[in-house]
Amino acid sequence: MHIEADRTMGERIRALRRERSLSLMDIAQRTGYSVGYLSQIERGLSSPSLRTMVALGEAFGIGLSGLFSRGASASEGDSDGVVVRASERGRMDLWRTGIDKAILTPHDEAFGLDLYLMKIAPGGFSDEDFFAHSGEEAGVVIEGTMELNVAGSSWMLQTGDSFRFASNRPHRYRNPSSTLPTQVLWATHTPMDPAKGTRMPRKPVPLRQNPDGTFSGGPAEVDPGALSDE
């Protein structure tokens, strides 16, 4: 099952790259990942993390929502870009980190808002590193428990608890349970380019927290105290 999920995702990534007449080297330069690693993803030999998928979506100019292997687009069927039927949801199985993500909104770069239903397996997590990018995020835990860490502050969220934060603040999350799954309804908003009428690049950056509470690993060190929701 997992092997098939990796193969399906790899085939979609290869198709998107070839549609844009891009080489693996082009994608490597845009994402910072090696040609060898990208080749393994395309051949279904490596399962990418959520952070990797976000970087690939940016490299293709379609965002994360454009990478889902199934689901309705804004121009398909009779939905008029408004409705996604339950049977048409695009899914992304990031099984190595225990994340199963379904997109609930039609993919359309003319809109900045996406809504996801995310299932986190026991012990599942977003990434070992923190992650920062442009935009905003909000959500509600609809089943189980989730530990959310934003800029070094951690919260244990139970069923019914909700959250919101600016995505440029370093963040990560996990399911702390060893036996019970977690489900989260998760919304993301990407800033729009008013001149083009499309989403602006999210510019994802992986970060590690230093002993003094600052973050490093991206283009510049990040002090969580200097980051705000603006």
mmCIF file of C-alpha atoms in Angstrom:
data_model
loop_
_atom_site.group_PDB
_atom_site.id
_atom_site.type_symbol
_atom_site.label_atom_id
_atom_site.label_comp_id
_atom_site.label_asym_id
_atom_site.label_seq_id
_atom_site.Cartn_x
_atom_site.Cartn_y
_atom_site.Cartn_z
ATOM 1 C CA MET A 1 0.000 0.000 0.000
ATOM 2 C CA HIS A 2 2.734 2.444 0.999
ATOM 3 C CA ILE A 3 4.886 1.447 -1.944
ATOM 4 C CA GLU A 4 2.004 2.207 -4.300
ATOM 5 C CA ALA A 5 1.429 5.593 -2.638
ATOM 6 C CA ASP A 6 5.090 6.521 -3.132
ATOM 7 C CA ARG A 7 5.006 5.358 -6.744
ATOM 8 C CA THR A 8 1.835 7.331 -7.508
ATOM 9 C CA MET A 9 3.245 10.498 -5.959
ATOM 10 C CA GLY A 10 6.560 10.060 -7.788
ATOM 11 C CA GLU A 11 4.799 9.673 -11.117
ATOM 12 C CA ARG A 12 2.804 12.856 -10.489
ATOM 13 C CA ILE A 13 5.930 14.823 -9.591
ATOM 14 C CA ARG A 14 7.727 13.579 -12.711
ATOM 15 C CA ALA A 15 4.721 14.489 -14.877
ATOM 16 C CA LEU A 16 4.545 17.998 -13.404
ATOM 17 C CA ARG A 17 8.269 18.500 -13.991
ATOM 18 C CA ARG A 18 8.110 17.330 -17.600
ATOM 19 C CA GLU A 19 5.006 19.418 -18.327
ATOM 20 C CA ARG A 20 7.101 22.441 -17.410
ATOM 21 C CA SER A 21 10.167 21.260 -19.361
ATOM 22 C CA LEU A 22 12.248 21.309 -16.193
ATOM 23 C CA SER A 23 15.238 19.081 -15.483
ATOM 24 C CA LEU A 24 16.003 17.444 -12.173
ATOM 25 C CA MET A 25 18.862 19.922 -11.849
ATOM 26 C CA ASP A 26 16.376 22.804 -12.234
ATOM 27 C CA ILE A 27 14.275 21.425 -9.386
ATOM 28 C CA ALA A 28 17.374 20.751 -7.293
ATOM 29 C CA GLN A 29 18.428 24.382 -7.649
ATOM 30 C CA ARG A 30 14.960 25.611 -6.710
ATOM 31 C CA THR A 31 14.499 23.371 -3.684
ATOM 32 C CA GLY A 32 18.009 22.759 -2.353
ATOM 33 C CA TYR A 33 17.550 18.976 -2.571
ATOM 34 C CA SER A 34 20.016 16.793 -4.430
ATOM 35 C CA VAL A 35 19.341 15.413 -7.915
ATOM 36 C CA GLY A 36 19.760 11.900 -6.531
ATOM 37 C CA TYR A 37 17.137 12.406 -3.832
ATOM 38 C CA LEU A 38 14.671 13.972 -6.291
ATOM 39 C CA SER A 39 15.232 11.074 -8.692
ATOM 40 C CA GLN A 40 14.450 8.600 -5.906
ATOM 41 C CA ILE A 41 11.191 10.432 -5.157
ATOM 42 C CA GLU A 42 10.152 10.368 -8.814
ATOM 43 C CA ARG A 43 10.863 6.631 -9.030
ATOM 44 C CA GLY A 44 8.886 5.912 -5.856
ATOM 45 C CA LEU A 45 11.998 4.799 -3.985
ATOM 46 C CA SER A 46 11.827 7.512 -1.321
ATOM 47 C CA SER A 47 8.858 8.876 0.611
ATOM 48 C CA PRO A 48 9.083 12.692 0.897
ATOM 49 C CA SER A 49 8.217 14.603 4.048
ATOM 50 C CA LEU A 50 5.576 17.314 4.193
ATOM 51 C CA ARG A 51 8.331 19.932 4.106
ATOM 52 C CA THR A 52 9.726 18.382 0.922
ATOM 53 C CA MET A 53 6.280 18.395 -0.695
ATOM 54 C CA VAL A 54 5.807 22.087 0.126
ATOM 55 C CA ALA A 55 9.195 22.870 -1.459
ATOM 56 C CA LEU A 56 8.299 20.889 -4.589
ATOM 57 C CA GLY A 57 4.946 22.626 -4.884
ATOM 58 C CA GLU A 58 6.719 25.971 -4.758
ATOM 59 C CA ALA A 59 9.272 24.833 -7.343
ATOM 60 C CA PHE A 60 6.444 23.958 -9.750
ATOM 61 C CA GLY A 61 4.565 27.190 -8.989
ATOM 62 C CA ILE A 62 1.414 25.381 -7.860
ATOM 63 C CA GLY A 63 1.775 25.227 -4.090
ATOM 64 C CA LEU A 64 1.189 22.184 -1.923
ATOM 65 C CA SER A 65 -2.479 21.882 -2.921
ATOM 66 C CA GLY A 66 -1.488 21.339 -6.556
ATOM 67 C CA LEU A 67 0.497 18.206 -5.711
ATOM 68 C CA PHE A 68 -2.407 16.081 -4.512
ATOM 69 C CA SER A 69 -2.739 13.082 -6.792
ATOM 70 C CA ARG A 70 -6.521 13.094 -6.934
ATOM 71 C CA GLY A 71 -9.394 15.465 -6.392
ATOM 72 C CA ALA A 72 -11.414 18.066 -8.239
ATOM 73 C CA SER A 73 -9.864 21.213 -9.632
ATOM 74 C CA ALA A 74 -11.684 24.511 -9.977
ATOM 75 C CA SER A 75 -12.498 23.790 -13.624
ATOM 76 C CA GLU A 76 -13.602 20.145 -13.365
ATOM 77 C CA GLY A 77 -17.133 18.694 -13.304
ATOM 78 C CA ASP A 78 -20.198 20.687 -12.393
ATOM 79 C CA SER A 79 -18.847 22.148 -9.145
ATOM 80 C CA ASP A 80 -17.982 25.541 -10.695
ATOM 81 C CA GLY A 81 -14.917 25.583 -8.458
ATOM 82 C CA VAL A 82 -17.112 25.617 -5.345
ATOM 83 C CA VAL A 83 -17.719 22.028 -4.212
ATOM 84 C CA VAL A 84 -15.472 19.027 -3.642
ATOM 85 C CA ARG A 85 -17.364 15.758 -3.170
ATOM 86 C CA ALA A 86 -16.099 13.407 -0.481
ATOM 87 C CA SER A 87 -15.222 10.839 -3.144
ATOM 88 C CA GLU A 88 -13.147 13.418 -5.070
ATOM 89 C CA ARG A 89 -10.864 14.564 -2.272
ATOM 90 C CA GLY A 90 -7.188 14.624 -3.139
ATOM 91 C CA ARG A 91 -5.021 12.710 -0.682
ATOM 92 C CA MET A 92 -1.372 12.750 0.250
ATOM 93 C CA ASP A 93 -0.042 9.755 2.154
ATOM 94 C CA LEU A 94 3.160 10.768 3.963
ATOM 95 C CA TRP A 95 3.377 7.426 5.710
ATOM 96 C CA ARG A 96 6.980 7.605 6.903
ATOM 97 C CA THR A 97 6.049 10.463 9.251
ATOM 98 C CA GLY A 98 2.514 9.180 9.916
ATOM 99 C CA ILE A 99 0.664 11.981 8.104
ATOM 100 C CA ASP A 100 -2.351 11.384 5.861
ATOM 101 C CA LYS A 101 -3.625 14.629 4.391
ATOM 102 C CA ALA A 102 -6.791 15.224 2.355
ATOM 103 C CA ILE A 103 -7.564 18.531 0.661
ATOM 104 C CA LEU A 104 -11.181 19.688 1.081
ATOM 105 C CA THR A 105 -11.122 22.700 -1.243
ATOM 106 C CA PRO A 106 -10.737 22.855 -5.055
ATOM 107 C CA HIS A 107 -7.211 23.675 -6.181
ATOM 108 C CA ASP A 108 -7.172 27.204 -7.625
ATOM 109 C CA GLU A 109 -4.180 29.552 -7.538
ATOM 110 C CA ALA A 110 -6.597 32.498 -7.691
ATOM 111 C CA PHE A 111 -7.538 31.788 -4.061
ATOM 112 C CA GLY A 112 -5.224 31.909 -1.071
ATOM 113 C CA LEU A 113 -7.243 29.700 1.295
ATOM 114 C CA ASP A 114 -6.953 25.898 1.506
ATOM 115 C CA LEU A 115 -8.705 23.559 3.918
ATOM 116 C CA TYR A 116 -7.345 20.136 4.845
ATOM 117 C CA LEU A 117 -8.410 17.131 6.905
ATOM 118 C CA MET A 118 -5.255 15.721 8.414
ATOM 119 C CA LYS A 119 -4.899 12.369 10.140
ATOM 120 C CA ILE A 120 -1.829 11.879 12.307
ATOM 121 C CA ALA A 121 -0.983 8.308 13.234
ATOM 122 C CA PRO A 122 0.197 7.485 16.782
ATOM 123 C CA GLY A 123 3.674 8.980 17.083
ATOM 124 C CA GLY A 124 3.272 10.813 13.765
ATOM 125 C CA PHE A 125 4.889 14.222 13.268
ATOM 126 C CA SER A 126 5.322 17.006 10.730
ATOM 127 C CA ASP A 127 9.132 17.003 10.679
ATOM 128 C CA GLU A 128 12.080 16.757 13.036
ATOM 129 C CA ASP A 129 12.983 20.346 12.159
ATOM 130 C CA PHE A 130 10.836 23.415 12.576
ATOM 131 C CA PHE A 131 9.373 25.014 9.457
ATOM 132 C CA ALA A 132 8.620 28.623 8.534
ATOM 133 C CA HIS A 133 7.062 30.222 5.449
ATOM 134 C CA SER A 134 4.724 33.038 4.489
ATOM 135 C CA GLY A 135 1.003 32.932 5.250
ATOM 136 C CA GLU A 136 -1.283 32.023 8.136
ATOM 137 C CA GLU A 137 -2.600 28.763 9.594
ATOM 138 C CA ALA A 138 -5.541 27.846 11.816
ATOM 139 C CA GLY A 139 -7.339 24.701 12.809
ATOM 140 C CA VAL A 140 -9.256 22.618 15.317
ATOM 141 C CA VAL A 141 -8.502 19.194 16.734
ATOM 142 C CA ILE A 142 -11.541 17.031 16.015
ATOM 143 C CA GLU A 143 -10.180 13.778 17.442
ATOM 144 C CA GLY A 144 -7.299 12.828 19.706
ATOM 145 C CA THR A 145 -4.386 14.940 20.950
ATOM 146 C CA MET A 146 -1.836 17.122 19.152
ATOM 147 C CA GLU A 147 1.264 18.823 20.498
ATOM 148 C CA LEU A 148 1.796 22.115 18.654
ATOM 149 C CA ASN A 149 5.062 24.023 18.959
ATOM 150 C CA VAL A 150 5.233 27.588 17.612
ATOM 151 C CA ALA A 151 8.450 29.591 17.985
ATOM 152 C CA GLY A 152 9.584 27.458 20.908
ATOM 153 C CA SER A 153 6.319 27.521 22.872
ATOM 154 C CA SER A 154 4.471 24.218 23.118
ATOM 155 C CA TRP A 155 0.777 23.471 23.661
ATOM 156 C CA MET A 156 -0.977 20.138 24.154
ATOM 157 C CA LEU A 157 -4.277 20.389 22.286
ATOM 158 C CA GLN A 158 -7.197 18.075 23.022
ATOM 159 C CA THR A 159 -10.367 17.354 21.033
ATOM 160 C CA GLY A 160 -12.205 20.645 20.466
ATOM 161 C CA ASP A 161 -9.153 22.882 21.033
ATOM 162 C CA SER A 162 -8.247 25.262 18.203
ATOM 163 C CA PHE A 163 -5.312 27.430 17.120
ATOM 164 C CA ARG A 164 -4.057 30.138 14.764
ATOM 165 C CA PHE A 165 -0.565 31.443 14.039
ATOM 166 C CA ALA A 166 1.459 33.322 11.448
ATOM 167 C CA SER A 167 3.300 30.760 9.335
ATOM 168 C CA ASN A 168 6.516 32.799 9.357
ATOM 169 C CA ARG A 169 6.936 31.708 12.981
ATOM 170 C CA PRO A 170 8.903 28.428 13.244
ATOM 171 C CA HIS A 171 6.434 25.612 13.869
ATOM 172 C CA ARG A 172 6.014 21.862 14.028
ATOM 173 C CA TYR A 173 3.499 19.407 15.465
ATOM 174 C CA ARG A 174 3.104 15.771 16.472
ATOM 175 C CA ASN A 175 0.712 13.202 17.875
ATOM 176 C CA PRO A 176 2.134 12.348 21.324
ATOM 177 C CA SER A 177 -0.050 9.253 21.745
ATOM 178 C CA SER A 178 1.460 5.816 21.172
ATOM 179 C CA THR A 179 -1.932 4.197 20.563
ATOM 180 C CA LEU A 180 -4.556 6.714 19.399
ATOM 181 C CA PRO A 181 -4.741 8.622 16.078
ATOM 182 C CA THR A 182 -5.389 12.349 15.787
ATOM 183 C CA GLN A 183 -7.551 14.216 13.286
ATOM 184 C CA VAL A 184 -7.202 17.938 12.671
ATOM 185 C CA LEU A 185 -9.191 20.262 10.427
ATOM 186 C CA TRP A 186 -6.390 22.551 9.215
ATOM 187 C CA ALA A 187 -6.673 25.763 7.184
ATOM 188 C CA THR A 188 -3.806 27.606 5.470
ATOM 189 C CA HIS A 189 -3.805 30.993 3.815
ATOM 190 C CA THR A 190 -1.151 32.100 1.339
ATOM 191 C CA PRO A 191 -0.720 35.829 0.531
ATOM 192 C CA MET A 192 -1.883 36.889 -2.917
ATOM 193 C CA ASP A 193 0.035 38.830 -5.559
ATOM 194 C CA PRO A 194 -2.384 41.676 -6.451
ATOM 195 C CA ALA A 195 -0.667 42.324 -9.778
ATOM 196 C CA LYS A 196 -0.979 38.720 -10.987
ATOM 197 C CA GLY A 197 -4.057 37.643 -9.085
ATOM 198 C CA THR A 198 -2.303 34.463 -7.941
ATOM 199 C CA ARG A 199 -0.642 33.216 -4.801
ATOM 200 C CA MET A 200 2.750 34.553 -3.823
ATOM 201 C CA PRO A 201 5.590 32.064 -3.186
ATOM 202 C CA ARG A 202 5.538 30.702 0.367
ATOM 203 C CA LYS A 203 9.354 30.541 0.579
ATOM 204 C CA PRO A 204 9.589 27.559 2.990
ATOM 205 C CA VAL A 205 12.619 27.460 5.294
ATOM 206 C CA PRO A 206 13.676 24.561 7.600
ATOM 207 C CA LEU A 207 14.940 25.701 10.998
ATOM 208 C CA ARG A 208 16.488 24.193 14.124
ATOM 209 C CA GLN A 209 16.130 25.609 17.594
ATOM 210 C CA ASN A 210 19.384 26.592 19.296
ATOM 211 C CA PRO A 211 20.060 26.216 23.057
ATOM 212 C CA ASP A 212 19.535 29.978 23.535
ATOM 213 C CA GLY A 213 16.028 29.803 22.031
ATOM 214 C CA THR A 214 16.888 31.306 18.649
ATOM 215 C CA PHE A 215 16.409 29.441 15.393
ATOM 216 C CA SER A 216 18.938 28.811 12.638
ATOM 217 C CA GLY A 217 19.269 26.833 9.454
ATOM 218 C CA GLY A 218 17.634 29.156 6.951
ATOM 219 C CA PRO A 219 18.992 32.228 5.131
ATOM 220 C CA ALA A 220 19.225 34.086 8.432
ATOM 221 C CA GLU A 221 18.871 33.339 12.120
ATOM 222 C CA VAL A 222 15.393 33.825 13.513
ATOM 223 C CA ASP A 223 14.633 35.162 16.992
ATOM 224 C CA PRO A 224 11.119 34.044 18.011
ATOM 225 C CA GLY A 225 10.733 37.179 20.108
ATOM 226 C CA ALA A 226 11.173 39.297 16.989
ATOM 227 C CA LEU A 227 8.465 37.460 15.050
ATOM 228 C CA SER A 228 4.843 38.537 15.223
ATOM 229 C CA ASP A 229 1.512 37.737 13.591
ATOM 230 C CA GLU A 230 1.795 40.764 11.321
#
